[in-house]
PDB file of C-alpha atoms in Angstrom:
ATOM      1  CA  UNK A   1       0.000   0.000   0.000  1.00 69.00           C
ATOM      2  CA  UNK A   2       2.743   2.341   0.935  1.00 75.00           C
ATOM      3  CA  UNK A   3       4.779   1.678  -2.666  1.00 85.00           C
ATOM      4  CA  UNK A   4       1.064   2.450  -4.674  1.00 84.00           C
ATOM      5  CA  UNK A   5       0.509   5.493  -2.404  1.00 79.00           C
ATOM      6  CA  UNK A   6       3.858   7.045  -3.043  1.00 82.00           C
ATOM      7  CA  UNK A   7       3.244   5.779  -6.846  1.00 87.00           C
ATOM      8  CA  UNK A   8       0.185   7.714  -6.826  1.00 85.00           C
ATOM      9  CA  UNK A   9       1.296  10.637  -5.427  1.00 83.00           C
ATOM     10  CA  UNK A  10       3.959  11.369  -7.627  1.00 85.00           C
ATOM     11  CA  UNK A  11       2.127  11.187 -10.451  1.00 87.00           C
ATOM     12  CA  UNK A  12      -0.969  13.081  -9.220  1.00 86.00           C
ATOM     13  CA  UNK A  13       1.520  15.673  -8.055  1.00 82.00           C
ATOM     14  CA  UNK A  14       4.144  15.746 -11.504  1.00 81.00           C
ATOM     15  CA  UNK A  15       1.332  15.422 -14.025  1.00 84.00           C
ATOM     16  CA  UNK A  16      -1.705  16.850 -12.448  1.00 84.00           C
ATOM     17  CA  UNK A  17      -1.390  18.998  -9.562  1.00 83.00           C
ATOM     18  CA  UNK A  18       1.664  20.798  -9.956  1.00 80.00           C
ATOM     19  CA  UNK A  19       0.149  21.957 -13.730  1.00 80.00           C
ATOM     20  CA  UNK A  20      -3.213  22.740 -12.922  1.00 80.00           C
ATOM     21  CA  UNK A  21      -2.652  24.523  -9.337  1.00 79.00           C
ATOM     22  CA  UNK A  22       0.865  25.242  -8.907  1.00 77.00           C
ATOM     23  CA  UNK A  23       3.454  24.500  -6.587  1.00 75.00           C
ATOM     24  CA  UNK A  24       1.892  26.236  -3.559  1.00 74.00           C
ATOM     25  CA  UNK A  25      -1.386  24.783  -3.949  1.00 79.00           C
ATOM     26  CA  UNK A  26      -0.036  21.198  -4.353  1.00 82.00           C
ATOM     27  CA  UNK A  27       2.332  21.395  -1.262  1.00 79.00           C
ATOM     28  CA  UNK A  28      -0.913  22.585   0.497  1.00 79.00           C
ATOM     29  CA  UNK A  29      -2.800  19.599  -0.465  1.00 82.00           C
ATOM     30  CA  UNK A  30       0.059  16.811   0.323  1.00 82.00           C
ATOM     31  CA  UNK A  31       0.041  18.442   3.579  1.00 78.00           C
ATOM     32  CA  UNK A  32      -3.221  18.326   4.113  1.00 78.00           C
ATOM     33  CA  UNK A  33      -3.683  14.947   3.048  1.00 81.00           C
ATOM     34  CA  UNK A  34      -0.797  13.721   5.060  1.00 79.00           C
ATOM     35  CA  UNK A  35      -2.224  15.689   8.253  1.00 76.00           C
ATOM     36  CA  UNK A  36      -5.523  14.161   7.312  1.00 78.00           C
ATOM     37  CA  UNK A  37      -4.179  10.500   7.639  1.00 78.00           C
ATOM     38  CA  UNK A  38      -2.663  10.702  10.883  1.00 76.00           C
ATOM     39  CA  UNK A  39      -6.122  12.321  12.088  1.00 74.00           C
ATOM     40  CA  UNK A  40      -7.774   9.573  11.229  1.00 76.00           C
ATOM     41  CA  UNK A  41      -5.298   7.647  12.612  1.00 75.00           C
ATOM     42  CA  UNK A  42      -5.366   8.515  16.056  1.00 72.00           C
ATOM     43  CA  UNK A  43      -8.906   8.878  15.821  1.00 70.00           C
ATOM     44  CA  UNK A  44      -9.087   5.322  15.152  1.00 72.00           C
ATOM     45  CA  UNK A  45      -6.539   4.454  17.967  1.00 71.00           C
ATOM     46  CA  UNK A  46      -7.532   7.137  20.581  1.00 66.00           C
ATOM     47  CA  UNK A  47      -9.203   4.941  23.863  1.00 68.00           C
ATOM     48  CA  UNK A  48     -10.962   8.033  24.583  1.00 69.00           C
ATOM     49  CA  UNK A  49     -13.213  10.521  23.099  1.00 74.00           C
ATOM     50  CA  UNK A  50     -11.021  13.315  24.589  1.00 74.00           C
ATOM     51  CA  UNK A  51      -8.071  12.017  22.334  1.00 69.00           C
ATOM     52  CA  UNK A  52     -10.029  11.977  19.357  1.00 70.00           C
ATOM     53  CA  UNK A  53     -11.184  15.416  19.934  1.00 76.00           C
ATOM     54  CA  UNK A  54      -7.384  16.228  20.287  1.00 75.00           C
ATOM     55  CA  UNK A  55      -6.798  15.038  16.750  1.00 72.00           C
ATOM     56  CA  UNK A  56      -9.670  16.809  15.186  1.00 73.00           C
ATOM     57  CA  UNK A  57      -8.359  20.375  17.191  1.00 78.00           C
ATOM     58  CA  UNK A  58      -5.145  19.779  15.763  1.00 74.00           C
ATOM     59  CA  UNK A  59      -6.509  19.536  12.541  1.00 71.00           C
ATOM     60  CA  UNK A  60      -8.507  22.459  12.642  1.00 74.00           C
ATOM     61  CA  UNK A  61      -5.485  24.722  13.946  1.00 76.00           C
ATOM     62  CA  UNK A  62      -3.551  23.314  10.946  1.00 70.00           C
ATOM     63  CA  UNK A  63      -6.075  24.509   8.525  1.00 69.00           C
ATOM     64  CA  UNK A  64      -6.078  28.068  10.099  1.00 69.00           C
ATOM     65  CA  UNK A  65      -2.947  28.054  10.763  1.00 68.00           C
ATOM     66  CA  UNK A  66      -1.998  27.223   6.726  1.00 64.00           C
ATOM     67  CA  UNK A  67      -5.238  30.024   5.557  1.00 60.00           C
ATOM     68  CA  UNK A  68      -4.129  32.914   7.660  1.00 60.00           C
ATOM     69  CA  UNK A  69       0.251  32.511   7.829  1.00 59.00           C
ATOM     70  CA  UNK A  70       0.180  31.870   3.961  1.00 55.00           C
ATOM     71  CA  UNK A  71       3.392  31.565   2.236  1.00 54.00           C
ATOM     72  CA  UNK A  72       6.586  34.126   3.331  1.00 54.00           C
ATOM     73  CA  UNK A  73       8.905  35.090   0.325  1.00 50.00           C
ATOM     74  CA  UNK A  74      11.678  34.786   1.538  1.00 52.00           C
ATOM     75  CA  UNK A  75      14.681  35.980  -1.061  1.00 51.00           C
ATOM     76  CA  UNK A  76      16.996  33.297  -0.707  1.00 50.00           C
ATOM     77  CA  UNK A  77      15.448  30.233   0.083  1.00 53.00           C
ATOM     78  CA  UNK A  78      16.767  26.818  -1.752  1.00 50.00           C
ATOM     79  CA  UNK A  79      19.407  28.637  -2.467  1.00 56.00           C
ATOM     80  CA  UNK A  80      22.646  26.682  -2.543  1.00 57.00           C
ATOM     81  CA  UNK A  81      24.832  29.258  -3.640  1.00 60.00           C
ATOM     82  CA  UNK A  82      25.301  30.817  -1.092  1.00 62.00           C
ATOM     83  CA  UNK A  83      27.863  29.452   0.855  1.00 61.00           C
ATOM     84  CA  UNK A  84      30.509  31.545  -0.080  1.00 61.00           C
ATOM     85  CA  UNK A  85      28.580  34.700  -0.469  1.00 64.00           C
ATOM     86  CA  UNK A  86      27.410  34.602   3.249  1.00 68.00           C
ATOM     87  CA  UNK A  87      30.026  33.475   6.454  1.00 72.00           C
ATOM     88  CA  UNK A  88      27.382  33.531   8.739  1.00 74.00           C
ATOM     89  CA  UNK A  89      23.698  32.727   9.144  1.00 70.00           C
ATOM     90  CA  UNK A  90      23.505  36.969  10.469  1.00 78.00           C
ATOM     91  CA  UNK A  91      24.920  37.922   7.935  1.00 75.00           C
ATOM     92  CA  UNK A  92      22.143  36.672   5.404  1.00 70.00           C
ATOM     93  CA  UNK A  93      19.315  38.029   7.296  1.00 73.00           C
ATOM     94  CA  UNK A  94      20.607  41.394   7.317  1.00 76.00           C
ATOM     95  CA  UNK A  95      20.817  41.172   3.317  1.00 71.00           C
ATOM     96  CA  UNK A  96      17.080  39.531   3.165  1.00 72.00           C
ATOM     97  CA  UNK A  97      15.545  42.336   5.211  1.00 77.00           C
ATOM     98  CA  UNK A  98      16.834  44.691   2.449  1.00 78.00           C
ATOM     99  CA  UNK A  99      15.133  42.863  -0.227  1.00 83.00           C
ATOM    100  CA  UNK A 100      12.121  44.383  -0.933  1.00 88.00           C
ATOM    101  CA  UNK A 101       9.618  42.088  -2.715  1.00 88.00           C
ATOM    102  CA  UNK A 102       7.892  43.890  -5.634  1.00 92.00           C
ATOM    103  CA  UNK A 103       6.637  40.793  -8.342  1.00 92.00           C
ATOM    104  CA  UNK A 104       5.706  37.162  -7.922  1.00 89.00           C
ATOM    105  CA  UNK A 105       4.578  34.815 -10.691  1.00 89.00           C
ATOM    106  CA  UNK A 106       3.962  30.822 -10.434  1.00 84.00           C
ATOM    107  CA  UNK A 107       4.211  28.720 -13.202  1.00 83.00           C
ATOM    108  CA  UNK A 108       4.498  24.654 -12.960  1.00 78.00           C
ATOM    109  CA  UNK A 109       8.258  25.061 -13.139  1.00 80.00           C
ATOM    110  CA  UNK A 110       8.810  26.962 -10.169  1.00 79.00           C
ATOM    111  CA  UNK A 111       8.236  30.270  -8.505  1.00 84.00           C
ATOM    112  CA  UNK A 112       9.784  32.918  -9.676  1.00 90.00           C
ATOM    113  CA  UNK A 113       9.890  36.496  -8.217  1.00 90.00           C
ATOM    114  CA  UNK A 114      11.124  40.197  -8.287  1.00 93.00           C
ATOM    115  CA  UNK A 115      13.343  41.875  -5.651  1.00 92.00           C
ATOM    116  CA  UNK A 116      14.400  45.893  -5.050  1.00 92.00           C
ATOM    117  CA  UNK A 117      17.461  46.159  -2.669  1.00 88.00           C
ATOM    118  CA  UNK A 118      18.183  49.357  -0.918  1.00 86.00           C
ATOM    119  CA  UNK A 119      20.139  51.005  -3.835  1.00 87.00           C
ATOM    120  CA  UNK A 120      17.402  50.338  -6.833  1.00 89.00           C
ATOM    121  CA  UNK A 121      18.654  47.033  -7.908  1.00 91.00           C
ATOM    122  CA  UNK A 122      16.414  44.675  -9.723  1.00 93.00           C
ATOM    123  CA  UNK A 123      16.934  41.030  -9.509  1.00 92.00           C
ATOM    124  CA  UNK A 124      15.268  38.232 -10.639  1.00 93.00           C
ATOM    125  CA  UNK A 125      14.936  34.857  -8.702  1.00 88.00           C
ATOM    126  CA  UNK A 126      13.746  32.055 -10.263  1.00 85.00           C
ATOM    127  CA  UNK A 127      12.514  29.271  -7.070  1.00 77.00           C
ATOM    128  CA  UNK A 128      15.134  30.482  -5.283  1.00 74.00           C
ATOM    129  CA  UNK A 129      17.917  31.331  -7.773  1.00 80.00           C
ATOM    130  CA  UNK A 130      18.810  34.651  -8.260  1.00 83.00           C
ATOM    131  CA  UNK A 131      19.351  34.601 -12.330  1.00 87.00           C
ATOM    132  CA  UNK A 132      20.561  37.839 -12.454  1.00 89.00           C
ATOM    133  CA  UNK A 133      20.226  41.799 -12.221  1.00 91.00           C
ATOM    134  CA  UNK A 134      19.482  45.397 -13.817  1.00 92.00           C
ATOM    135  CA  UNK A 135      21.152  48.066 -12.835  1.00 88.00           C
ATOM    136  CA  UNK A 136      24.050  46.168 -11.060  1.00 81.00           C
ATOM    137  CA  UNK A 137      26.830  44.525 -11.565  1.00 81.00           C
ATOM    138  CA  UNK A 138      25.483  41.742 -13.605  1.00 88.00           C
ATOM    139  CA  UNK A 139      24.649  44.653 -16.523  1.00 90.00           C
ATOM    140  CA  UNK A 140      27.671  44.408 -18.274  1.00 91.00           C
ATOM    141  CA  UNK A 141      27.762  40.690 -18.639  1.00 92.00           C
ATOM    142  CA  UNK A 142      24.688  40.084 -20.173  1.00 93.00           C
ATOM    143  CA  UNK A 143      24.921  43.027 -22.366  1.00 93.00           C
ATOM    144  CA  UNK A 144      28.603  41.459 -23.204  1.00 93.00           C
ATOM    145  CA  UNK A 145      26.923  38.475 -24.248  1.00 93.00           C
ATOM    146  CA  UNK A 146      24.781  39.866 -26.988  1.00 93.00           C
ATOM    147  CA  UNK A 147      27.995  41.250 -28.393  1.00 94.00           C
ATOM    148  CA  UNK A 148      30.399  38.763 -28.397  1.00 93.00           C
ATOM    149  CA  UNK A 149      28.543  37.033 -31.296  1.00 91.00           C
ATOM    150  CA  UNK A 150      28.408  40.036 -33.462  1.00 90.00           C
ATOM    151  CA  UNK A 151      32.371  40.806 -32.815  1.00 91.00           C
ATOM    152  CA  UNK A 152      33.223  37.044 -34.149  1.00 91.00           C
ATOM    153  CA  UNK A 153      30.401  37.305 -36.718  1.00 92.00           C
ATOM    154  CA  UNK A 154      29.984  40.918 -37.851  1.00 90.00           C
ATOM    155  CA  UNK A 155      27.476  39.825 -40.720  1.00 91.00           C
ATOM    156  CA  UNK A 156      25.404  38.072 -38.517  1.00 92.00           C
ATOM    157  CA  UNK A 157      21.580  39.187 -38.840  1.00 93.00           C
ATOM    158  CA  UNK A 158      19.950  36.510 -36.795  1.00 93.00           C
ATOM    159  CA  UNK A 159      20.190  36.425 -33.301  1.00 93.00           C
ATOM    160  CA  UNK A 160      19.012  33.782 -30.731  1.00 93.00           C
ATOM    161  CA  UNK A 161      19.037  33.489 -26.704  1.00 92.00           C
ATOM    162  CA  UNK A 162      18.105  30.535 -25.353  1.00 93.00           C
ATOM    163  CA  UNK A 163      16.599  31.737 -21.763  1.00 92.00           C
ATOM    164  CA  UNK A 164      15.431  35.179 -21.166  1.00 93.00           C
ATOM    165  CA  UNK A 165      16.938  35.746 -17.697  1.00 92.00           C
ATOM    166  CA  UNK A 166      16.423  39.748 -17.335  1.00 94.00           C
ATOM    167  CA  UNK A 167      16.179  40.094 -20.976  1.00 93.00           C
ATOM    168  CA  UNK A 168      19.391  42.276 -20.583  1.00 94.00           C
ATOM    169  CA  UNK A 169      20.877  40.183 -23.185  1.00 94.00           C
ATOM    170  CA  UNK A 170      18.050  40.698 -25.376  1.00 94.00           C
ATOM    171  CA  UNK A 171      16.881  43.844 -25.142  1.00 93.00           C
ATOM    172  CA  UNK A 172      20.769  44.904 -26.209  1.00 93.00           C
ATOM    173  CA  UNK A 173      21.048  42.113 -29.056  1.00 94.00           C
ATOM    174  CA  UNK A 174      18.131  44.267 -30.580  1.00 93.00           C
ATOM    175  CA  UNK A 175      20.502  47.331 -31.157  1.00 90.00           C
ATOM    176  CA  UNK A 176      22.995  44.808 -32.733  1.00 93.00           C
ATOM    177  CA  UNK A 177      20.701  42.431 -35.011  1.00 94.00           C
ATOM    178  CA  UNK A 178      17.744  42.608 -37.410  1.00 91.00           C
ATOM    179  CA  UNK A 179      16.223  39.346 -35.935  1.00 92.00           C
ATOM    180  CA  UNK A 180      16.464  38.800 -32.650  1.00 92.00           C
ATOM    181  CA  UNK A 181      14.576  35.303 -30.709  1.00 90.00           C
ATOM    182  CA  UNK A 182      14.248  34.160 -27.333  1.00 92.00           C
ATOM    183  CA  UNK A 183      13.379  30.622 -26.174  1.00 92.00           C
ATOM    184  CA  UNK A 184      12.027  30.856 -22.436  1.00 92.00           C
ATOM    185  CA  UNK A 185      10.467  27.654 -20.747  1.00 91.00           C
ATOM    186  CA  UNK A 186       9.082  29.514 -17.881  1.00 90.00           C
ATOM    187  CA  UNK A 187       6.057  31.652 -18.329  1.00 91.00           C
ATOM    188  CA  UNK A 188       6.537  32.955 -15.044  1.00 91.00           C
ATOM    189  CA  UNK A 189       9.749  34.499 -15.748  1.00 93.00           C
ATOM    190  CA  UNK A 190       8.398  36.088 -19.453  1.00 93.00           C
ATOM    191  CA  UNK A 191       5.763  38.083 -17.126  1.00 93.00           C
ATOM    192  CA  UNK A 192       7.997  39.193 -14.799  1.00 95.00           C
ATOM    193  CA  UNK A 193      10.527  40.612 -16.945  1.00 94.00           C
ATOM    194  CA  UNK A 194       7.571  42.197 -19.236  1.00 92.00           C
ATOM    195  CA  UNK A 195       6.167  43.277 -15.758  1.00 93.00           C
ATOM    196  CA  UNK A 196       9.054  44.703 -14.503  1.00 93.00           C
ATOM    197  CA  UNK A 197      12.389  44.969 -16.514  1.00 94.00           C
ATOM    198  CA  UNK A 198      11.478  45.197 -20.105  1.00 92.00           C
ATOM    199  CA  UNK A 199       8.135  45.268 -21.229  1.00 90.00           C
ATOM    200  CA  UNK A 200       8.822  46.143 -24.728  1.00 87.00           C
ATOM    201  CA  UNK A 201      10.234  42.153 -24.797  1.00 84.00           C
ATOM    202  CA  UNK A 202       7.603  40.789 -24.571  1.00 81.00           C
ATOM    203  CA  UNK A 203       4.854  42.941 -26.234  1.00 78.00           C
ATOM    204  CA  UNK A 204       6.936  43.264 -29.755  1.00 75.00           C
ATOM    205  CA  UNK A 205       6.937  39.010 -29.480  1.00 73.00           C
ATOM    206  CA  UNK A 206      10.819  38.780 -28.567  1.00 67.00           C
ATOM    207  CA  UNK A 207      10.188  36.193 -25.827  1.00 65.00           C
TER     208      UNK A 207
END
């Protein structure tokens, strides 16, 4: 029983859940359904009616609690890559509380969202990931990239990114080339960059 449940699960959750609800929703419903079980559970075991009132209270404070807390975002969580940015666990919180969360979008690849720090810089986190920044450092890297390709192929007319990121990299290709395309997976991350980086991306069809 335990092997078909977890068979169940995962595809409930990978090819129906996940796509029609989202992420949030889904983890929502495992919980639920896992918090359900041991409910029933106890209720079953429980010698007294007082301990199967217990399980039904703690059920009920468990759907409150999950209706009114909601779900924080927090900037940097499942983030690995931060090991070496960050020596201590202080240290991080003092850089979260100067994220300022301004965009959110859910898609069934992830969550991806829009931070403002202190000094006006955008960046763009994709489930965790920060995948990069306007007007930071990270500006003269992706614009780089868009004109590396012309330098080795000056003729060039055709230009193509395969993941939108910012759209730093694309919104300076179109300077450089007369066609310029962008492959993105995530429509998440194509309505947060025409929400709040570059909205001329994605209303002239670029991404």
């Amino acid at each position: 029983i335990n092997t078909l449940g977890s068979l169940v699960g995962a595809v409930a959750a990978g090819f129906a859940l996940i796509p029609s609800v989202g992420i949030r929703a889904t983890m929502f419903v495992a919980t639920a359904l896992n918090v359900s079980a041991a409910v029933l559970l106890v209720r079953h075991l429980a010698r007294t009616p007082r301990a199967a009132s217990a399980a039904w209270a703690a059920f009920g404070l468990f759907t409150i609690g999950s209706l009114f807390w909601g779900w924080r975002p927090y900037p940097y969580d499942a983030n690995i890559y931060l090991l070496r940015r960050f020596s201590t666990y202080e240290d991080l919180q003092k850089e979260a509380r100067e994220m300022n969360l301004i965009g959110e979008a859910e898609d069934a690849l992830g969550i991806v969202r829009v931070f403002r720090n202190q000094h006006g810089v955008l960046f763009l986190q994709n489930h965790g990931k920060t995948e990069g920044s306007v007007h930071g450092i990270d500006d003269v890297t992706q614009v780089v990239a868009a004109c590396l390709p012309k330098v080795t192929h000056p003729g060039a007319r055709k230009f193509l990114v395969i993941g939108l990121g910012t759209g730093t990299t694309v919104q300076a290709a179109l300077g450089l080339f007369s066609d310029v395309t962008c492959v993105e997976i995530s429509p998440a991350v194509v309505e947060m960059v025409g929400r709040h980086f570059y909205p001329n991306l994605v209303h002239e069809g670029h991404a």
